[in-house]
Tab-separated table of C-alpha atoms and ligand atoms in Angstrom:
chain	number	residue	atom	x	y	z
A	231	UNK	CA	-6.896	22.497	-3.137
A	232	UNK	CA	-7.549	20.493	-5.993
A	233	UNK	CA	-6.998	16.319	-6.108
A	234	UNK	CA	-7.121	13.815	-8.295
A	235	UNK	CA	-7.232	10.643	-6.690
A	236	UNK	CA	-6.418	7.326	-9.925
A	237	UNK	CA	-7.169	3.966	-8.573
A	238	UNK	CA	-10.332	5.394	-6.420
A	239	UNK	CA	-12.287	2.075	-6.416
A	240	UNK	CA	-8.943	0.242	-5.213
A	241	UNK	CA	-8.401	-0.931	-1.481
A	242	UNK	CA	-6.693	2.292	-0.679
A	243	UNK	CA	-8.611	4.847	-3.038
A	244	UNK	CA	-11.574	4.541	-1.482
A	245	UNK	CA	-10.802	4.742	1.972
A	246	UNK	CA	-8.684	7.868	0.539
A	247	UNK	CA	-11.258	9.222	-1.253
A	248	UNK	CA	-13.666	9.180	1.515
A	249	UNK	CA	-11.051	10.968	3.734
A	250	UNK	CA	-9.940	13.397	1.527
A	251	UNK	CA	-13.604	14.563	0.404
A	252	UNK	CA	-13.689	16.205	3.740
A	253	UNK	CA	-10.875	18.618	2.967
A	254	UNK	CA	-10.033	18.815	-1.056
A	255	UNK	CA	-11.866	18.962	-4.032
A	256	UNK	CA	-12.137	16.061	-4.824
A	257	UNK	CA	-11.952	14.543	-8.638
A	258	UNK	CA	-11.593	10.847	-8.333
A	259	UNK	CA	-11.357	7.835	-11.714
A	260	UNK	CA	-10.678	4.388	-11.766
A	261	UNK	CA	-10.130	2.459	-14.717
A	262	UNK	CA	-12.113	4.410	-16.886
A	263	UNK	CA	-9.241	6.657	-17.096
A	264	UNK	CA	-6.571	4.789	-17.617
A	265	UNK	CA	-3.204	5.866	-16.146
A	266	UNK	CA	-1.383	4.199	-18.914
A	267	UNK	CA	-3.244	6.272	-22.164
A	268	UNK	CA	-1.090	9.263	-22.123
A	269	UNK	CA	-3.727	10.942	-23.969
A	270	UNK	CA	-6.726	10.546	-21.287
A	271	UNK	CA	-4.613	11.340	-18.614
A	272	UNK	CA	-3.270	14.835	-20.114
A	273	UNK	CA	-6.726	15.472	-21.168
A	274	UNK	CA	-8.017	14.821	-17.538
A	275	UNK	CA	-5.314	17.157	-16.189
A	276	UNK	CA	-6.301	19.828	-18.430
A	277	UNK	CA	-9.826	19.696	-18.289
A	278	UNK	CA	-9.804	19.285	-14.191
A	279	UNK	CA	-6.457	21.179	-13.019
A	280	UNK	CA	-5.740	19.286	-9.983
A	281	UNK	CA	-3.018	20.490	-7.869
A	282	UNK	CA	-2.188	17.401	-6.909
A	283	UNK	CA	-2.202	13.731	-8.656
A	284	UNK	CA	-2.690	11.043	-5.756
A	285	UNK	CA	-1.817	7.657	-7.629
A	286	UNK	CA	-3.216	4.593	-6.258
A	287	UNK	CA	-3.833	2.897	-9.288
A	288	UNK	CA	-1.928	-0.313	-9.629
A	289	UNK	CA	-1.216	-4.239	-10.823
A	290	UNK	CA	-1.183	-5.634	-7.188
A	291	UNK	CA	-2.025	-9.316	-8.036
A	292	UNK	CA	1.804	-10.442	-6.645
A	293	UNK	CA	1.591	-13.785	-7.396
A	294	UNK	CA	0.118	-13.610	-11.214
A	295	UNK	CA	2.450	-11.102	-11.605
A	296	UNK	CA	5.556	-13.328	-12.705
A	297	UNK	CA	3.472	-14.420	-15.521
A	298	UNK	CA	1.660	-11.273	-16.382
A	299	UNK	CA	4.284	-9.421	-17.237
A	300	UNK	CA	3.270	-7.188	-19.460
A	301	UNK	CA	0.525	-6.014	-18.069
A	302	UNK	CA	2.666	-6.085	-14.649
A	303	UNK	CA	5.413	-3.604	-16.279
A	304	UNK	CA	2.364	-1.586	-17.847
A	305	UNK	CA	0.462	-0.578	-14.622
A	306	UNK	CA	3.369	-0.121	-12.245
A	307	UNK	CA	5.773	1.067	-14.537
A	308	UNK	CA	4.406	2.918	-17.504
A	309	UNK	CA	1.619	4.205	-15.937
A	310	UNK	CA	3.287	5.798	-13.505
A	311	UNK	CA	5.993	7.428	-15.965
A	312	UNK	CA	2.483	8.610	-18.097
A	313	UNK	CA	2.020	9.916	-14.711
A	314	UNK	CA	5.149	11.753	-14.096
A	315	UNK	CA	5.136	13.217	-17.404
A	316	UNK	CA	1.473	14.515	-17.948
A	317	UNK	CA	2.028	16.267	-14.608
A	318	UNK	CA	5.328	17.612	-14.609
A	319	UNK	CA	3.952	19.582	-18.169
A	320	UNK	CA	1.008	20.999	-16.313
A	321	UNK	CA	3.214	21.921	-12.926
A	322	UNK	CA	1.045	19.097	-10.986
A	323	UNK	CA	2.456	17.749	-8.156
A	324	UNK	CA	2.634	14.045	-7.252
A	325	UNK	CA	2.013	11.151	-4.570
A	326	UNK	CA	2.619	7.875	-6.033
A	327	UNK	CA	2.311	5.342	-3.663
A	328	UNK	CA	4.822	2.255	-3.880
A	329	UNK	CA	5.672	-0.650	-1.741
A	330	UNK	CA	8.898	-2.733	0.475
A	331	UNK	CA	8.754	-5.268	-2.516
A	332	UNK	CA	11.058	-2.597	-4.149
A	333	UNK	CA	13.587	-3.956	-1.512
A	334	UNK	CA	14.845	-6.909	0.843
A	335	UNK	CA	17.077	-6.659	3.299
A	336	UNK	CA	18.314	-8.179	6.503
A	337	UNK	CA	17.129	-8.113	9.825
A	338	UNK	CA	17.098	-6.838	12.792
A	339	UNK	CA	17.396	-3.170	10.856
A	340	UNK	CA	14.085	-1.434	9.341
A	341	UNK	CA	15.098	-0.225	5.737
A	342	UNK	CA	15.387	3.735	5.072
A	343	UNK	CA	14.517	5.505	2.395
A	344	UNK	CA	18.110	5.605	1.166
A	345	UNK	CA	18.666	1.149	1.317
A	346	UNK	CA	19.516	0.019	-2.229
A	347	UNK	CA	16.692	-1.084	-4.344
A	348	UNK	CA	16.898	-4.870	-4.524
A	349	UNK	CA	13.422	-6.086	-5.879
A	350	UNK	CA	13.025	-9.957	-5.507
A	351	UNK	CA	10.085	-10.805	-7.570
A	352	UNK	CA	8.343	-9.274	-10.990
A	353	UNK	CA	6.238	-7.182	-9.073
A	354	UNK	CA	8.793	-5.009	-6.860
A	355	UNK	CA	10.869	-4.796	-9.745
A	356	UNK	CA	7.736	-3.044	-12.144
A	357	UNK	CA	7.425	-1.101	-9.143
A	358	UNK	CA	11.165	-0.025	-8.932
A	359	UNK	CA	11.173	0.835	-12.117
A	360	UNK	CA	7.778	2.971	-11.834
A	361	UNK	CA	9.341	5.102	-9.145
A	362	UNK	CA	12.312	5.562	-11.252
A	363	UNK	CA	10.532	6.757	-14.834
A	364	UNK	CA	7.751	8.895	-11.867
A	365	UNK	CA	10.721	10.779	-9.941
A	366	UNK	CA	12.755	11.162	-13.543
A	367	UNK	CA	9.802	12.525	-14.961
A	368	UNK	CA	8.463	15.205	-12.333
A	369	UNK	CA	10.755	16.510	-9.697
A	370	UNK	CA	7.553	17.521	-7.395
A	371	UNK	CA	7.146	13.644	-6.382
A	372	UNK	CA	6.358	12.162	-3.260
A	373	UNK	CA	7.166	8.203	-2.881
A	374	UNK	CA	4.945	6.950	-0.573
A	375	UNK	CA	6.384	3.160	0.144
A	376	UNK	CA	4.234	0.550	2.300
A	377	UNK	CA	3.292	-2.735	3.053
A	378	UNK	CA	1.194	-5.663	3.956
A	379	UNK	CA	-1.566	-3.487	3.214
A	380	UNK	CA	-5.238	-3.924	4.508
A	381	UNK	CA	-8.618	-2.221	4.379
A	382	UNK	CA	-12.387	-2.869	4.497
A	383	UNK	CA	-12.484	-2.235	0.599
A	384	UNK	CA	-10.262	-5.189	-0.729
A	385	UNK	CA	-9.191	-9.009	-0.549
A	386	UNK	CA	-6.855	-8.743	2.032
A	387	UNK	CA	-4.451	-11.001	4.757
A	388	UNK	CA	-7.209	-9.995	7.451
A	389	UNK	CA	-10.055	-10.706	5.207
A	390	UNK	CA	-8.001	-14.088	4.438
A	391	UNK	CA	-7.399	-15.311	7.912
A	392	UNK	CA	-10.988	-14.848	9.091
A	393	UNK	CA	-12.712	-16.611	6.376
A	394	UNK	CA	-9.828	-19.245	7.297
A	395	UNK	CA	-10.291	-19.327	10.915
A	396	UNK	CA	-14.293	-19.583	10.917
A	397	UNK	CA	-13.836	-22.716	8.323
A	398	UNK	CA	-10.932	-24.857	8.884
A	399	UNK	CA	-9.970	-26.655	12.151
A	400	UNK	CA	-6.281	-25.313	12.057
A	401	UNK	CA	-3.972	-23.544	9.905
A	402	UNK	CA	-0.432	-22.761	9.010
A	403	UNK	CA	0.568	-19.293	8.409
A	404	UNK	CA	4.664	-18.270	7.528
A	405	UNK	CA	6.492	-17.652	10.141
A	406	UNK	CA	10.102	-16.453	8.986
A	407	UNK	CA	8.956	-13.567	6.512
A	408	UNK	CA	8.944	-9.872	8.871
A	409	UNK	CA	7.112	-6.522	8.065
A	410	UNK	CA	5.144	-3.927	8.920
A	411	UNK	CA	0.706	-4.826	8.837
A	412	UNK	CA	-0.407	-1.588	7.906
A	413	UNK	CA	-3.932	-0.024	7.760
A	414	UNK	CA	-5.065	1.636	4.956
A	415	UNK	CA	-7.032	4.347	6.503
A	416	UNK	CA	-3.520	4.937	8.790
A	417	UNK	CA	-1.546	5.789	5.377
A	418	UNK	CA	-4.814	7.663	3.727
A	419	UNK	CA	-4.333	10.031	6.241
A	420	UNK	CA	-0.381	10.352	6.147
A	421	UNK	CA	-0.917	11.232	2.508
A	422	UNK	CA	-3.383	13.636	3.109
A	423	UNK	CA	-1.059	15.050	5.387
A	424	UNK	CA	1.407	15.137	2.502
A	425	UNK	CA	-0.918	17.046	0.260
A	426	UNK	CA	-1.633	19.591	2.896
A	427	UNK	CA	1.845	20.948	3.186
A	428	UNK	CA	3.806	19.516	0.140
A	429	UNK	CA	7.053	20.443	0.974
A	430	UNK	CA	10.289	17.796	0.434
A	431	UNK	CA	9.750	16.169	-2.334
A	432	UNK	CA	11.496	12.547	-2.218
A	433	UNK	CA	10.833	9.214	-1.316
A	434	UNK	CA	8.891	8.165	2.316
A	435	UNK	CA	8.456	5.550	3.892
A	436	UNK	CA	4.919	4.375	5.659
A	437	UNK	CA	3.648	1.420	7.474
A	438	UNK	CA	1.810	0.542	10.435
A	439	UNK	CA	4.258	0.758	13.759
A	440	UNK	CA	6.208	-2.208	14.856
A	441	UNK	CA	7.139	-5.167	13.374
A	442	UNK	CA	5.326	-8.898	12.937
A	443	UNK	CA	5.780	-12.233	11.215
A	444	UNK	CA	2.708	-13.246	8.859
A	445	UNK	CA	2.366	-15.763	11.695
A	446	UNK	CA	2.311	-13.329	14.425
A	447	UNK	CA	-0.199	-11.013	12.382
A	448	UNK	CA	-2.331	-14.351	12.174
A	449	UNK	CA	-2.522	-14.718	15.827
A	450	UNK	CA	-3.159	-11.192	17.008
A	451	UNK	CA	-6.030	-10.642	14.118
A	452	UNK	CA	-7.811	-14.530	15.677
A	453	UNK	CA	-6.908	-13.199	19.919
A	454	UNK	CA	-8.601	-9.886	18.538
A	455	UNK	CA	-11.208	-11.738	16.434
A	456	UNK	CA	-12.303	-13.726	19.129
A	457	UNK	CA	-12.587	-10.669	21.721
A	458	UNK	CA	-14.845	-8.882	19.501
A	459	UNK	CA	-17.386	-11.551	18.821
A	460	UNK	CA	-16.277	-12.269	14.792
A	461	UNK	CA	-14.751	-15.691	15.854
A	462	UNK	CA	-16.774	-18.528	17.583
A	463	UNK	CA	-13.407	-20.048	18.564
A	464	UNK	CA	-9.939	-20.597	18.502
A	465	UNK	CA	-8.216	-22.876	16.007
A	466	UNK	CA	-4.125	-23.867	16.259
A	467	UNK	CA	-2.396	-21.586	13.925
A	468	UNK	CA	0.914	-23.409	12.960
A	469	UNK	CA	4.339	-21.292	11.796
A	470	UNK	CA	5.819	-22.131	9.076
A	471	UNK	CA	8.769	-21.724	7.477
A	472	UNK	CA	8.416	-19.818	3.517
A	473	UNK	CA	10.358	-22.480	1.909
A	474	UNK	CA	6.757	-24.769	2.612
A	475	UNK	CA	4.654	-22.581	1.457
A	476	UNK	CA	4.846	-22.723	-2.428
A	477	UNK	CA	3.905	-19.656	-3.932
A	478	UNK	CA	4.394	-18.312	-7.858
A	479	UNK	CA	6.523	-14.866	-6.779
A	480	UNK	CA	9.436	-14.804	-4.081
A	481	UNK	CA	8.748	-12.646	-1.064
A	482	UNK	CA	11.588	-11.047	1.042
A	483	UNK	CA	12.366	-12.482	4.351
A	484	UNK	CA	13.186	-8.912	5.931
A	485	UNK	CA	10.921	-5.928	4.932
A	486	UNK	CA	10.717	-3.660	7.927
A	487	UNK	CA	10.362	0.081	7.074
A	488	UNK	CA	11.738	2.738	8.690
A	489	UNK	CA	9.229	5.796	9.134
A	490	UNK	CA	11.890	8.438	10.542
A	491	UNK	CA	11.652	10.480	7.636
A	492	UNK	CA	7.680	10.777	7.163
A	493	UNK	CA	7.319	11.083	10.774
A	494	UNK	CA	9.859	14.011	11.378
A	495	UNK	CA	9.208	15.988	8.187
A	496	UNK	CA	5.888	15.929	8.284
A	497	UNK	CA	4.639	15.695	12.040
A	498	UNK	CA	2.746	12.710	11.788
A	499	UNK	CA	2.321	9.982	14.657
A	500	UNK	CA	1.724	6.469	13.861
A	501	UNK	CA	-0.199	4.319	15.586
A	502	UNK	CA	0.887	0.189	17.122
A	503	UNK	CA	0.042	-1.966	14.058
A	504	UNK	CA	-2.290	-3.831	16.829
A	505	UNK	CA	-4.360	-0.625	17.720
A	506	UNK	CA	-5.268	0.113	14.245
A	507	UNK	CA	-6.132	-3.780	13.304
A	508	UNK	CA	-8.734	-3.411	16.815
A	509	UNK	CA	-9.723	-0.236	14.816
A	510	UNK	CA	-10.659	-1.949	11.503
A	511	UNK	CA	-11.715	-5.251	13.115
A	512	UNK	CA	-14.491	-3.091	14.313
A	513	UNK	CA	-15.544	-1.933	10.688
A	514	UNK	CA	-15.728	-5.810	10.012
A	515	UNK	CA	-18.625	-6.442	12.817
B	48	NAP	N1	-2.122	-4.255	-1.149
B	48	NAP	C1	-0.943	-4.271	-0.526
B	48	NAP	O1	-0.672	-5.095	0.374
B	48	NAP	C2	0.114	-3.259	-0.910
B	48	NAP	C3	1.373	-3.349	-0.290
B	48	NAP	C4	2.342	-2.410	-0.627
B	48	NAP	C5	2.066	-1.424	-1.550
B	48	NAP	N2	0.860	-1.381	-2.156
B	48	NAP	C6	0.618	-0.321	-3.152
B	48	NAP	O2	-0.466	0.481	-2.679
B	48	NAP	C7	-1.202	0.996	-3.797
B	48	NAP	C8	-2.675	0.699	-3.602
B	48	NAP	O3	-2.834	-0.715	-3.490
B	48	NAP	P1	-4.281	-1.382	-3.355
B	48	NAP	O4	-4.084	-2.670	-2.656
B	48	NAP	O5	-5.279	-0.389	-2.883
B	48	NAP	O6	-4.551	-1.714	-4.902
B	48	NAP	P2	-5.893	-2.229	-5.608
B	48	NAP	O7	-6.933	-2.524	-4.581
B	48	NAP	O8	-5.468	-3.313	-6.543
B	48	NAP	O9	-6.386	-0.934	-6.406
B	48	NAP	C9	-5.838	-0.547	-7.623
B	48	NAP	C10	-6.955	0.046	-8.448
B	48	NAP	O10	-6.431	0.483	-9.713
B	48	NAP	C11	-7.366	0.079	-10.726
B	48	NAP	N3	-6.745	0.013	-12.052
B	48	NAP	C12	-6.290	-1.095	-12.702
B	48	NAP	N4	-5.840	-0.764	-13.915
B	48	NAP	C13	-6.004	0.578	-14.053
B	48	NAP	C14	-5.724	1.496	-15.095
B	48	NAP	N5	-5.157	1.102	-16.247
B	48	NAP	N6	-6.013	2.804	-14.899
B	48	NAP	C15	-6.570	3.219	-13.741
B	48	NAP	N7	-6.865	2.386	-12.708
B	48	NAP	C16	-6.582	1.082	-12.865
B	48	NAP	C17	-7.797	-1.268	-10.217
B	48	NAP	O11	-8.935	-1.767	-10.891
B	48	NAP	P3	-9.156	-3.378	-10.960
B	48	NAP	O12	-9.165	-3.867	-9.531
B	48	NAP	O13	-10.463	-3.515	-11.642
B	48	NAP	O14	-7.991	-3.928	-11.726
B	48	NAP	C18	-8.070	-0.956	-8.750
B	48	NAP	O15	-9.346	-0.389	-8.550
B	48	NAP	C19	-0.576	0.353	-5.035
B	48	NAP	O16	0.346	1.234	-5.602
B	48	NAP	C20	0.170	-0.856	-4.487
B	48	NAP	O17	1.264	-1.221	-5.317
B	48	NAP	C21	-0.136	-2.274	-1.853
């Protein structure tokens, strides 16, 4: 089976390109074909066939986002319609992959596939809208939604808090925001496992298993840190609450996601957020 994996030099694309070279053909592109030039991407369909579009391209920059907002709408929302389109003319199916942002709700219930879409920033609402224009476009979609994403290839929270803890003498991480840490090479291969036996289209949900504050992700990644030898030692790391930490773009208090679906339909077992942050931690020695 053929892929085409867009956004290959991105956090996730590369740790799903290097997973999915094992089993596909692989054809993989960046920004040098760019998802939102209808004409490139036709042309790349045509030219390479794939059986399958994997789209990982993306605006991710959350934050700059509520300024950049054309550029914002143009990645996560155009693109993927371009997407949608160019595929559904060829008979190409589809993973795009999407995130929580695209809702808030409130605790103590994960969301399912089926909560209402209630974006709370510029960001999940490009986003909302992508999925929309995608699943319009080309009926043979998969939504792939996750969160609080992290991987060996990109600036991530991990990344973040190391660099923190090995400089400053404490730090203060939010407490009151929940979701799901989730590893990139855990959702590389729940997509693969999508491609392999594409059948109910739809939206899924995937993220790592179990639920933490940013706070509590803080202090398991330094207690983890500090057994593997990548800390020297422990700082204080402070909760607080999101109203004091000022940032440009809103974030929902509540983003738990509920994996039911993904897990049932297509057999796939997801590991304890913490067992898959020892995994990558050891990637960072
Ligand atoms: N990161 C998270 O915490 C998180 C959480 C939930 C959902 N997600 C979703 O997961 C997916 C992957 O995220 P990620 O963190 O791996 O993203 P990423 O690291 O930002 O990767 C996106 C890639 O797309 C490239 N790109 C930018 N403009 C393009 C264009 N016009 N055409 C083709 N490629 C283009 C980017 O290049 P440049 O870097 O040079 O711009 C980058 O290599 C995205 O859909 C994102 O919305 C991420």
């Amino acid at each position: 089976m053929k892929l085409w994996i867009t956004g290959s030099k991105g956090m996730l694309g590369k740790d799903l390109c290097a997973m999915a070279k094992k089993n596909f053909e692989l054809f993989e592109s960046d920004k040098e074909v760019d998802i939102t030039d209808e004409t490139a991407v036709s042309g790349y369909i045509s030219e390479n066939k794939p059986d399958f579009i994997i789209n990982c391209a993306a605006y991710t920059a959350v934050d700059n986002a509520e300024t950049e907002a054309e550029l914002n709408r143009k990645l996560n929302a155009v693109g993927p319609e371009i997407l949608g389109k160019c595929s559904a003319k060829k008979g190409t199916r589809i993973i795009h992959i999407s995130t929580d942002y695209v809702l808030s709700g409130a605790a103590p219930k994960p969301l399912t596939e089926a909560a209402p879409i209630k974006p709370i920033n510029a960001y999940g609402k490009a986003k909302a809208e992508g999925e929309a224009m995608l699943a319009k476009a080309n009926p043979n979609h998969w939504i792939v939604r996750t969160a609080w994403l992290y991987g060996i290839n990109g600036k991530n929270f991990v990344k973040s808090m190391l660099n923190l803890m090995r400089t400053k003498e404490q730090i203060s991480v939010v407490g009151d925001q929940l979701g799901n840490p989730t590893w990139t090479c855990d959702l590389a291969a729940a997509i693969l496992k999508i491609a392999e036996n594409p059948k109910l289209p739809g939206i899924y949900h995937f993220t790592g298993e179990g639920i933490a504050s940013w706070h509590e992700f803080a202090v398991e990644i330094q207690k983890q840190a500090l057994g593997k030898n990548l800390l020297e030692h422990a700082i204080p790391i402070l909760p607080i609450a999101s109203s004091e930490w000022k940032s440009p773009a809103k974030r929902p208090l509540w983003s738990a996601l509920d994996k039911t679906k993904i897990k049932e339909n297509f057999d796939i077992h997801i590991p304890a957020w913490q067992d898959s942050l020892s995994k990558y931690l050891d990637f960072e020695k």
